[in-house]
Short mmCIF file of C-alpha atoms in Angstrom, two decimals:
data_model
loop_
_atom_site.label_atom_id
_atom_site.label_comp_id
_atom_site.label_asym_id
_atom_site.label_seq_id
_atom_site.Cartn_x
_atom_site.Cartn_y
_atom_site.Cartn_z
CA MET A 25 -7.27 15.76 30.49
CA SER A 26 -8.16 16.08 26.86
CA SER A 27 -9.88 12.99 25.09
CA THR A 28 -7.12 12.23 22.73
CA LEU A 29 -4.58 11.81 25.24
CA ILE A 30 -6.99 9.37 27.82
CA LYS A 31 -7.72 7.60 24.28
CA CYS A 32 -3.46 7.26 23.99
CA LEU A 33 -3.69 6.34 27.53
CA ASN A 34 -6.04 3.38 26.87
CA VAL A 35 -4.03 2.45 24.14
CA ALA A 36 -1.09 2.49 26.06
CA LYS A 37 -2.56 -0.46 28.98
CA THR A 38 -3.32 -2.15 25.47
CA VAL A 39 0.29 -2.98 25.68
CA GLY A 40 1.83 -5.37 23.30
CA ARG A 41 -0.96 -4.91 20.13
CA VAL A 42 -0.13 -3.23 17.15
CA THR A 43 -2.65 0.18 17.37
CA PHE A 44 -2.64 2.86 15.23
CA LYS A 45 -4.76 6.34 15.74
CA ASN A 46 -6.22 6.59 11.98
CA LEU A 47 -6.91 2.61 11.43
CA LEU A 48 -10.50 1.93 12.94
CA THR A 49 -11.73 -1.94 11.86
CA ALA A 50 -9.81 -4.85 12.50
CA SER A 51 -8.23 -6.36 9.96
CA GLN A 52 -9.57 -4.54 6.38
CA ASN A 53 -9.60 -6.71 3.60
CA PRO A 54 -7.90 -4.62 0.77
CA LEU A 55 -7.70 -5.91 -2.85
CA PRO A 56 -4.26 -6.45 -4.23
CA SER A 57 -4.72 -3.47 -6.71
CA LEU A 58 -1.44 -1.82 -5.76
CA ARG A 59 1.35 -2.78 -7.29
CA THR A 60 3.39 -3.65 -4.06
CA THR A 61 3.47 -7.47 -4.86
CA ALA A 62 4.65 -10.12 -2.78
CA VAL A 63 7.97 -11.39 -4.27
CA GLY A 64 9.47 -9.31 -7.36
CA GLY A 65 7.11 -10.15 -10.52
CA LEU A 66 4.68 -13.15 -8.47
CA LEU A 67 1.23 -12.06 -9.15
CA LYS A 68 -1.78 -13.75 -7.53
CA CYS A 69 -4.57 -13.92 -10.27
CA GLY A 70 -7.91 -16.00 -9.91
CA VAL A 71 -8.64 -18.83 -11.45
CA HIS A 72 -11.57 -18.62 -14.09
CA THR A 73 -12.71 -22.18 -15.21
CA THR A 74 -16.64 -22.96 -16.11
CA ALA A 75 -15.89 -26.05 -13.90
CA PRO A 76 -18.69 -26.06 -10.88
CA VAL A 77 -15.80 -27.90 -8.77
CA ARG A 78 -13.31 -25.03 -8.11
CA ASN A 79 -14.15 -22.58 -6.67
CA GLU A 80 -12.49 -19.19 -7.14
CA ARG A 81 -11.68 -18.16 -3.86
CA LEU A 82 -10.08 -21.28 -2.82
CA MET A 83 -8.08 -21.12 -5.42
CA GLU A 84 -6.37 -18.57 -4.00
CA PHE A 85 -4.08 -20.82 -1.97
CA PHE A 86 -3.05 -22.06 -5.31
CA ASP A 87 -0.40 -20.89 -7.23
CA ASP A 88 -1.02 -19.69 -10.84
CA PRO A 89 -1.93 -22.70 -12.59
CA LYS A 90 1.16 -22.14 -15.78
CA HIS A 91 3.78 -22.57 -12.67
CA TRP A 92 2.46 -26.49 -11.42
CA SER A 93 4.46 -29.03 -12.26
CA GLU A 94 7.17 -26.49 -13.49
CA ASN A 95 11.21 -27.20 -11.84
CA GLU A 96 11.69 -23.56 -11.23
CA VAL A 97 9.53 -20.45 -11.04
CA LYS A 98 11.36 -16.77 -11.24
CA VAL A 99 10.64 -14.65 -8.29
CA GLY A 100 11.96 -11.64 -6.60
CA ARG A 101 13.66 -10.88 -3.59
CA ALA A 102 12.56 -9.91 -0.38
CA TRP A 103 11.47 -6.47 1.15
CA LYS A 104 13.61 -4.63 3.09
CA PRO A 105 13.49 -2.54 5.83
CA ASP A 106 14.21 0.69 4.23
CA GLU A 107 11.92 -0.07 1.20
CA LEU A 108 8.92 -0.53 3.73
CA ARG A 109 9.63 2.45 5.97
CA ILE A 110 8.85 4.47 2.86
CA LYS A 111 5.40 3.13 2.82
CA SER A 112 2.19 4.77 4.45
CA ASN A 113 0.66 2.47 7.29
CA LYS A 114 -2.67 1.71 4.48
CA GLU A 115 -0.01 0.31 2.02
CA LEU A 116 1.55 -1.93 4.99
CA HIS A 117 -1.69 -2.77 6.21
CA GLN A 118 -2.54 -3.91 2.36
CA LEU A 119 1.06 -5.33 1.86
CA TRP A 120 0.70 -7.54 4.69
CA TYR A 121 -2.01 -9.61 3.34
CA ILE A 122 -0.57 -10.11 0.36
CA LEU A 123 1.87 -11.02 1.65
CA LEU A 124 0.29 -13.47 3.94
CA LYS A 125 -1.99 -15.04 1.65
CA GLU A 126 0.83 -15.55 -0.34
CA ARG A 127 2.17 -17.39 2.20
CA ASN A 128 -0.59 -19.85 2.27
CA MET A 129 -0.12 -20.40 -0.71
CA LEU A 130 3.21 -21.42 -0.76
CA LEU A 131 3.11 -23.37 2.26
CA THR A 132 -0.04 -25.61 0.49
CA MET A 133 1.81 -26.17 -2.97
CA GLU A 134 4.64 -27.37 -0.78
CA HIS A 135 2.65 -29.93 1.50
CA GLU A 136 1.05 -31.47 -1.71
CA CYS A 137 4.22 -31.53 -2.99
CA ASN A 138 5.86 -33.53 -0.18
CA ASP A 139 2.80 -35.11 -0.41
CA LYS A 140 3.20 -36.57 -4.16
CA MET A 141 6.57 -36.80 -3.61
CA GLU A 142 7.03 -33.80 -6.26
CA ILE A 143 10.18 -31.30 -6.48
CA PHE A 144 8.56 -28.00 -4.33
CA PRO A 145 10.56 -25.42 -7.13
CA ASN A 146 11.75 -22.31 -5.61
CA PRO A 147 11.62 -23.16 -1.83
CA GLU A 148 12.99 -19.79 -0.29
CA ARG A 149 10.74 -18.16 -1.97
CA ILE A 150 8.77 -19.13 1.94
CA ASP A 151 11.92 -17.81 3.48
CA LYS A 152 11.82 -14.31 1.52
CA VAL A 153 7.86 -13.96 2.33
CA LYS A 154 8.40 -14.49 5.76
CA ILE A 155 11.71 -12.48 6.07
CA SER A 156 9.21 -9.03 4.31
CA MET A 157 7.07 -10.10 6.72
CA GLU A 158 9.38 -9.33 9.58
CA ASN A 159 10.43 -6.56 8.46
CA LEU A 160 7.27 -4.74 7.72
CA GLU A 161 6.14 -5.65 11.86
CA THR A 162 9.91 -4.32 12.48
CA VAL A 163 8.84 -1.10 10.87
CA VAL A 164 4.83 -1.22 11.89
CA ARG A 165 6.69 -1.69 15.85
CA GLU A 166 9.19 1.33 15.15
CA ARG A 167 6.43 3.53 14.07
CA ASN A 168 4.28 2.31 17.14
CA LYS A 169 7.04 3.22 19.66
CA ALA A 170 7.38 6.59 17.85
CA TYR A 171 3.82 7.36 18.48
CA HIS A 172 3.03 6.28 22.04
CA LEU A 173 6.74 7.63 23.58
CA LEU A 174 5.48 11.39 21.42
CA GLU A 175 2.24 11.02 23.49
CA THR A 176 2.90 9.03 26.59
CA GLY A 177 6.11 9.12 26.96
CA GLU A 178 5.76 5.00 27.39
CA THR A 179 6.70 2.36 24.38
CA GLY A 180 3.35 0.47 23.74
CA GLU A 181 5.85 -3.06 23.64
CA ARG A 182 5.48 -5.47 26.70
CA PRO A 183 7.02 -4.27 29.75
CA GLN A 184 9.92 -6.48 29.96
CA ARG A 185 13.22 -6.46 32.42
CA GLN A 186 15.95 -8.11 33.39
CA VAL A 187 16.04 -10.46 35.86
CA ASN A 188 17.95 -13.46 37.47
CA ASN A 189 17.16 -17.07 36.14
CA ALA A 190 17.39 -20.22 38.58
CA PHE A 191 21.31 -20.83 36.78
CA GLY A 192 22.10 -17.39 37.77
CA LEU A 193 22.30 -15.92 34.47
CA ARG A 194 20.48 -12.51 33.74
CA CYS A 195 17.67 -12.99 31.09
CA THR A 196 14.69 -10.62 29.50
CA TYR A 197 11.35 -11.54 32.04
CA LYS A 198 8.50 -10.24 29.63
CA SER A 199 5.52 -9.53 32.20
CA CYS A 200 2.33 -10.90 31.87
CA GLU A 201 -1.52 -8.95 32.55
CA HIS A 202 -3.39 -11.19 36.23
CA VAL A 203 -6.76 -10.54 37.08
CA LEU A 204 -5.28 -11.51 41.11
CA PRO A 205 -2.75 -9.01 42.48
CA PRO A 206 0.36 -10.88 43.64
CA PHE A 207 0.10 -10.67 46.91
CA MET A 208 -3.54 -12.96 46.37
CA ASN A 209 -1.42 -14.77 43.49
CA THR A 210 0.71 -16.67 45.72
CA LYS A 211 0.31 -19.90 43.90
CA TRP A 212 1.50 -18.39 40.74
CA ILE A 213 4.06 -16.25 42.33
CA LYS A 214 5.82 -19.30 44.05
CA SER A 215 5.36 -21.18 40.38
CA ARG A 216 7.91 -18.59 38.66
CA ASN A 217 12.08 -19.65 38.97
CA LEU A 218 13.33 -15.87 39.69
CA GLY A 219 16.63 -15.65 41.96
CA TYR A 220 19.07 -18.40 43.01
CA GLY A 221 21.18 -20.08 45.15
CA GLY A 222 22.77 -23.21 46.47
CA ARG A 223 26.18 -24.63 46.04
CA ALA A 224 25.61 -26.28 43.01
CA VAL A 225 25.01 -22.37 41.00
CA HIS A 226 27.44 -21.55 43.28
CA LYS A 227 30.30 -23.84 41.48
CA PHE A 228 27.78 -23.25 38.33
CA LEU A 229 28.38 -19.72 38.23
CA LEU A 230 32.08 -20.22 39.07
CA LYS A 231 33.15 -21.84 36.42
CA TYR A 232 31.31 -19.87 34.38
CA ARG A 233 32.68 -17.13 34.82
CA GLU A 234 36.43 -18.12 34.14
CA LYS A 235 35.11 -19.10 30.83
CA LEU A 236 34.34 -15.28 30.39
CA TYR A 237 37.27 -14.48 32.19
CA ASN A 238 39.23 -16.08 29.88
CA ALA A 239 38.06 -15.58 26.65
CA LYS A 240 37.75 -11.64 27.71
CA ARG A 241 41.55 -12.41 28.93
CA LYS A 242 42.63 -14.00 24.71
CA ALA A 243 40.73 -11.27 23.31
CA LYS A 244 42.40 -7.99 25.01
CA ASN A 245 46.17 -10.41 24.18
CA ARG A 246 44.92 -11.21 20.59
CA SER A 247 44.51 -7.43 20.44
CA ARG A 248 47.68 -6.27 22.34
CA ASN A 249 49.28 -8.41 19.62
CA GLU A 250 48.37 -7.32 16.70
CA VAL A 251 49.21 -3.47 17.58
CA MET A 252 52.37 -4.60 18.67
CA MET A 253 52.92 -6.08 15.19
CA ILE A 254 51.23 -3.15 13.02
CA LEU A 255 53.98 -0.86 15.22
CA ARG A 256 56.41 -3.20 14.32
CA ARG A 257 55.75 -3.34 10.74
CA ASN A 258 54.52 0.49 10.31
CA PRO A 259 57.14 2.32 12.68
CA ASN A 260 55.47 5.86 11.29
CA PHE A 261 51.72 4.42 11.53
CA ASP A 262 49.45 6.59 12.70
CA LEU A 263 48.82 6.49 16.66
CA GLU A 264 45.01 8.71 16.69
CA LEU A 265 43.90 5.88 14.74
CA LEU A 266 45.46 3.07 16.42
CA LYS A 267 44.20 4.53 19.20
CA ARG A 268 41.11 4.96 18.31
CA LYS A 269 40.51 1.17 16.38
CA TYR A 270 41.96 -0.44 19.84
CA ALA A 271 41.15 1.51 22.98
CA ASP A 272 41.40 -1.18 25.06
CA VAL A 273 44.77 -1.50 24.19
CA ASP A 274 47.25 1.11 26.66
CA ILE A 275 49.66 2.36 22.90
CA ASP A 276 51.91 4.38 24.94
CA LYS A 277 53.44 2.02 26.97
CA LEU A 278 53.74 -0.20 24.46
CA ARG A 279 55.80 2.01 22.38
CA LYS A 280 58.77 1.46 24.93
CA THR A 281 58.31 -2.45 24.36
CA ASP A 282 61.38 -4.02 22.69
CA LYS A 283 58.80 -6.07 20.61
CA THR A 284 57.45 -3.44 18.93
CA ARG A 285 61.11 -1.88 17.32
CA GLY A 286 62.04 -3.09 13.60
CA HIS A 287 65.22 -4.71 12.77
CA PHE A 288 66.61 -0.95 11.58
CA VAL A 289 68.45 1.54 12.22
CA PRO A 290 66.07 4.28 13.83
CA LYS A 291 65.83 7.34 11.89
CA VAL A 292 66.88 10.41 14.50
CA ASP A 293 66.42 14.30 13.86
CA ALA A 294 69.56 15.98 13.45
CA MET B 9 -5.70 -13.27 15.70
CA SER B 10 -1.73 -13.50 15.86
CA THR B 11 1.43 -15.07 17.96
CA ARG B 12 1.73 -12.54 19.89
CA TRP B 13 0.65 -11.99 23.27
CA TYR B 14 -2.88 -10.78 24.21
CA PRO B 15 -3.42 -8.62 26.87
CA ILE B 16 -6.18 -9.50 29.33
CA TYR B 17 -9.46 -9.22 28.79
CA GLN B 18 -11.39 -8.47 31.43
CA ARG B 19 -15.29 -7.12 31.34
CA GLY B 20 -16.03 -3.58 30.27
CA ASN B 21 -12.60 -3.61 28.27
CA PRO B 22 -12.34 -2.43 24.30
CA GLN B 23 -12.65 -5.26 21.27
CA LEU B 24 -9.01 -6.54 21.18
CA ARG B 25 -8.56 -5.35 17.60
CA VAL B 26 -5.43 -7.28 15.54
CA PHE B 27 -4.08 -5.26 12.54
CA LEU B 28 -1.60 -7.68 11.02
CA PRO B 29 -3.01 -11.51 11.44
CA ASN B 30 0.06 -13.98 12.09
CA PHE B 31 -1.64 -16.96 11.81
CA TRP B 32 -0.85 -19.44 8.81
CA MET B 33 -2.99 -21.63 6.75
CA LYS B 34 -3.23 -24.50 4.62
CA LEU B 35 -5.83 -25.88 2.59
CA VAL B 36 -4.79 -30.01 2.42
CA ARG B 37 -5.77 -33.04 0.88
CA PRO B 38 -8.48 -34.89 3.34
CA THR B 39 -7.66 -38.25 4.41
CA GLU B 40 -11.12 -39.78 4.26
CA GLU B 41 -13.67 -38.10 2.40
CA GLN B 42 -15.40 -35.00 2.95
CA PRO B 43 -18.45 -34.37 1.26
CA ALA B 44 -18.66 -31.50 -1.70
CA ASN B 45 -18.94 -28.52 0.58
CA VAL B 46 -16.37 -29.25 3.39
CA VAL B 47 -12.77 -28.83 2.62
CA THR B 48 -10.07 -29.51 5.17
CA PHE B 49 -7.27 -27.17 6.17
CA ALA B 50 -4.00 -27.98 8.24
CA VAL B 51 -3.63 -24.86 10.84
CA SER B 52 -1.72 -23.20 13.36
CA THR B 53 -2.39 -25.09 16.65
CA GLU B 54 -3.11 -21.88 18.43
CA MET B 55 -6.21 -20.91 16.14
CA THR B 56 -9.72 -21.66 17.33
CA LYS B 57 -12.90 -22.49 15.20
CA TYR B 58 -13.76 -18.68 15.45
CA ASP B 59 -10.10 -17.79 14.30
CA VAL B 60 -10.76 -19.91 11.68
CA LYS B 61 -14.26 -18.75 10.70
CA ASN B 62 -13.23 -14.96 10.58
CA TYR B 63 -9.59 -15.57 9.45
CA LEU B 64 -12.16 -17.53 6.26
CA GLU B 65 -14.42 -14.46 6.10
CA LYS B 66 -12.35 -11.68 6.32
CA ILE B 67 -9.41 -12.33 4.67
CA TYR B 68 -10.47 -15.20 1.59
CA LYS B 69 -14.31 -13.66 1.40
CA LEU B 70 -15.50 -17.15 1.67
CA PRO B 71 -19.22 -17.77 3.07
CA VAL B 72 -18.28 -20.58 6.68
CA VAL B 73 -21.47 -22.14 8.58
CA ASP B 74 -19.46 -24.81 10.99
CA VAL B 75 -15.43 -25.49 11.65
CA ARG B 76 -14.59 -28.17 12.82
CA THR B 77 -11.33 -29.12 14.79
CA ARG B 78 -9.17 -31.91 15.70
CA ILE B 79 -5.52 -31.73 16.85
CA ALA B 80 -3.21 -34.69 15.46
CA LEU B 81 -0.09 -35.99 16.98
CA GLY B 82 3.17 -35.59 16.12
CA GLU B 83 4.83 -38.54 14.65
CA THR B 84 7.27 -39.91 17.67
CA LYS B 85 10.04 -42.21 15.71
CA ARG B 86 12.51 -43.35 17.96
CA ASP B 87 16.42 -43.95 16.36
CA GLN B 88 17.86 -46.93 15.47
CA THR B 89 21.42 -46.36 16.25
CA TYR B 90 21.04 -43.67 19.48
CA GLY B 91 17.63 -45.15 20.80
CA TYR B 92 16.19 -41.19 21.37
CA VAL B 93 13.27 -40.33 20.54
CA THR B 94 11.84 -37.27 18.15
CA LYS B 95 8.84 -36.28 17.91
CA LYS B 96 6.94 -34.25 15.17
CA ASP B 97 4.74 -30.84 15.73
CA ASP B 98 1.35 -31.79 16.29
CA VAL B 99 -0.91 -29.80 13.70
CA LYS B 100 -4.65 -28.71 13.72
CA TYR B 101 -6.81 -29.79 11.32
CA ALA B 102 -10.30 -27.54 10.35
CA TYR B 103 -12.89 -28.91 8.77
CA VAL B 104 -14.94 -26.55 7.28
CA THR B 105 -18.44 -26.41 6.45
CA MET B 106 -19.11 -23.86 3.42
CA PRO B 107 -23.32 -23.18 2.50
CA LYS B 108 -24.52 -26.24 0.89
CA THR B 109 -24.28 -24.04 -2.90
CA GLU B 110 -20.65 -23.82 -2.77
CA ALA B 111 -18.28 -27.09 -3.81
CA PHE B 112 -14.89 -28.09 -3.90
CA THR B 113 -12.27 -30.37 -4.69
CA PHE B 114 -8.46 -30.73 -3.91
CA PRO B 115 -7.14 -30.20 -7.85
CA ASP B 116 -4.93 -32.66 -9.38
CA ILE B 117 -1.50 -30.63 -9.49
CA PHE B 118 0.40 -32.96 -11.45
CA VAL B 119 -1.63 -33.53 -14.30
CA ASN B 120 0.83 -32.56 -16.68
CA LYS B 121 4.36 -33.71 -14.57
CA ALA B 122 4.96 -36.68 -16.79
CA GLU B 123 4.54 -35.49 -20.06
CA LYS B 124 6.90 -32.05 -18.80
CA GLN B 125 9.21 -34.11 -17.84
CA GLU B 126 9.34 -36.13 -20.94
CA LYS B 127 9.76 -33.02 -23.72
CA GLU B 128 12.27 -32.20 -20.85
CA GLU B 129 14.39 -35.18 -21.60
CA LYS B 130 13.64 -35.55 -25.32
CA SER B 131 15.02 -32.09 -25.89
CA LEU B 132 18.73 -33.53 -23.84
CA ASP B 133 18.67 -36.82 -25.48
CA GLU B 134 18.68 -34.22 -28.48
CA SER B 135 21.18 -32.28 -27.45
CA LYS B 136 24.05 -35.15 -26.62
CA ALA B 137 23.11 -36.94 -29.97
CA GLY B 138 23.74 -33.75 -31.61
CA PHE B 139 26.69 -32.97 -29.97
CA ARG B 140 28.14 -36.51 -30.89
CA ARG B 141 27.26 -36.10 -34.66
CA PHE B 142 29.71 -33.08 -34.49
CA LEU B 143 32.37 -35.65 -32.81
CA ASP B 144 31.92 -38.06 -35.56
CA ARG B 145 32.65 -35.32 -38.25
CA ASN B 146 35.17 -34.10 -36.67
CA LYS B 147 37.38 -37.47 -35.57
CA LYS B 148 39.59 -37.79 -38.38
CA ARG B 149 41.55 -34.32 -37.02
CA PRO B 150 41.19 -33.98 -33.19
CA GLY B 151 42.48 -31.23 -31.95
CA THR B 152 41.51 -28.85 -34.86
CA PRO B 153 38.69 -26.23 -34.41
CA GLY B 154 34.70 -27.25 -34.96
CA TRP B 155 34.11 -25.29 -37.78
CA TYR B 156 37.81 -26.48 -39.78
CA SER B 157 36.16 -28.02 -42.94
CA ILE B 158 36.79 -27.44 -46.88
#
């Protein structure tokens, strides 16, 4: 096996991490030399004062002094995933730290405003930064997944599987890494609640499945009634289109029913 | 350095590297008086002292000598009508000691707030007065356009 494949397999073993072959050092701190700012036109700049009590680097935790005691701060929107997909890995890495610092700054300002019982201008800025960071992470995870699948045939994500929990409902179980193998780790294995049984659980499942079935039945009836009304009001409707849109409805059977017949004399080809 | 799942570490494993750290940090005003080179942060409860130190040194380029942390229990409140108890989330405070040459005091952010409020109220009052004068001019001819005059 080549050395690159071994490296990839080692990478694949470390599940759940976001890593790239090209990025060598951890948490590179880029200066915001990029024009890609956190939100819209909000540029971060340090405050230059001669007072010895203001640390420039600590002032990065605060907003531009012009925005202090403002009631409104104009700001752009969040980053969309499509916009982030265009960017290179290095740029995304730099953007992540810009967003991180921006989030810290906004949280600091919010805390201080709440302390002093003043208005915190535009609290949606925090949500925008959060959404941008989530989108960035999805884009990075996509790339990571694709890379792992190409090189190793597995996604580099944390392994998960579908299990039944104690209620008898299906849920995703995310695996953990352990020092001891399962046959030695019986105490931990017993502490999990996978698998179900008992009279109460079965009664619950009966009622729950009845609920689900009722919802399904009503949805089916609803779509059937919609099709019947469409056919009644539009006798020459495109049947192929209807069949595509309402795949679960038997349209040929419905055409023979009385409810799809409109109040008119049908056209007969002589 | 993140809230995500870390793989297990056994001796000989490569060092864990987190490229997109997830943690947040807030600079807060200290409740008790601290020396000039001590800064108080409210931090995610999952952070350790080493995490805080590396975070500040690497991302904010701050020299850090020492970090002390404490977890403050969130407030519990009993609802008056229904009697149930709610609890706010716990907060971890990190007291970061910088070298003696550095100093920092928490700035006063709302110094100009009162002035700005006064200015805004004044401009609003002026515009109200202007509108009242306009109505006064046109009170003898209601219903006509405002520019109607000799």
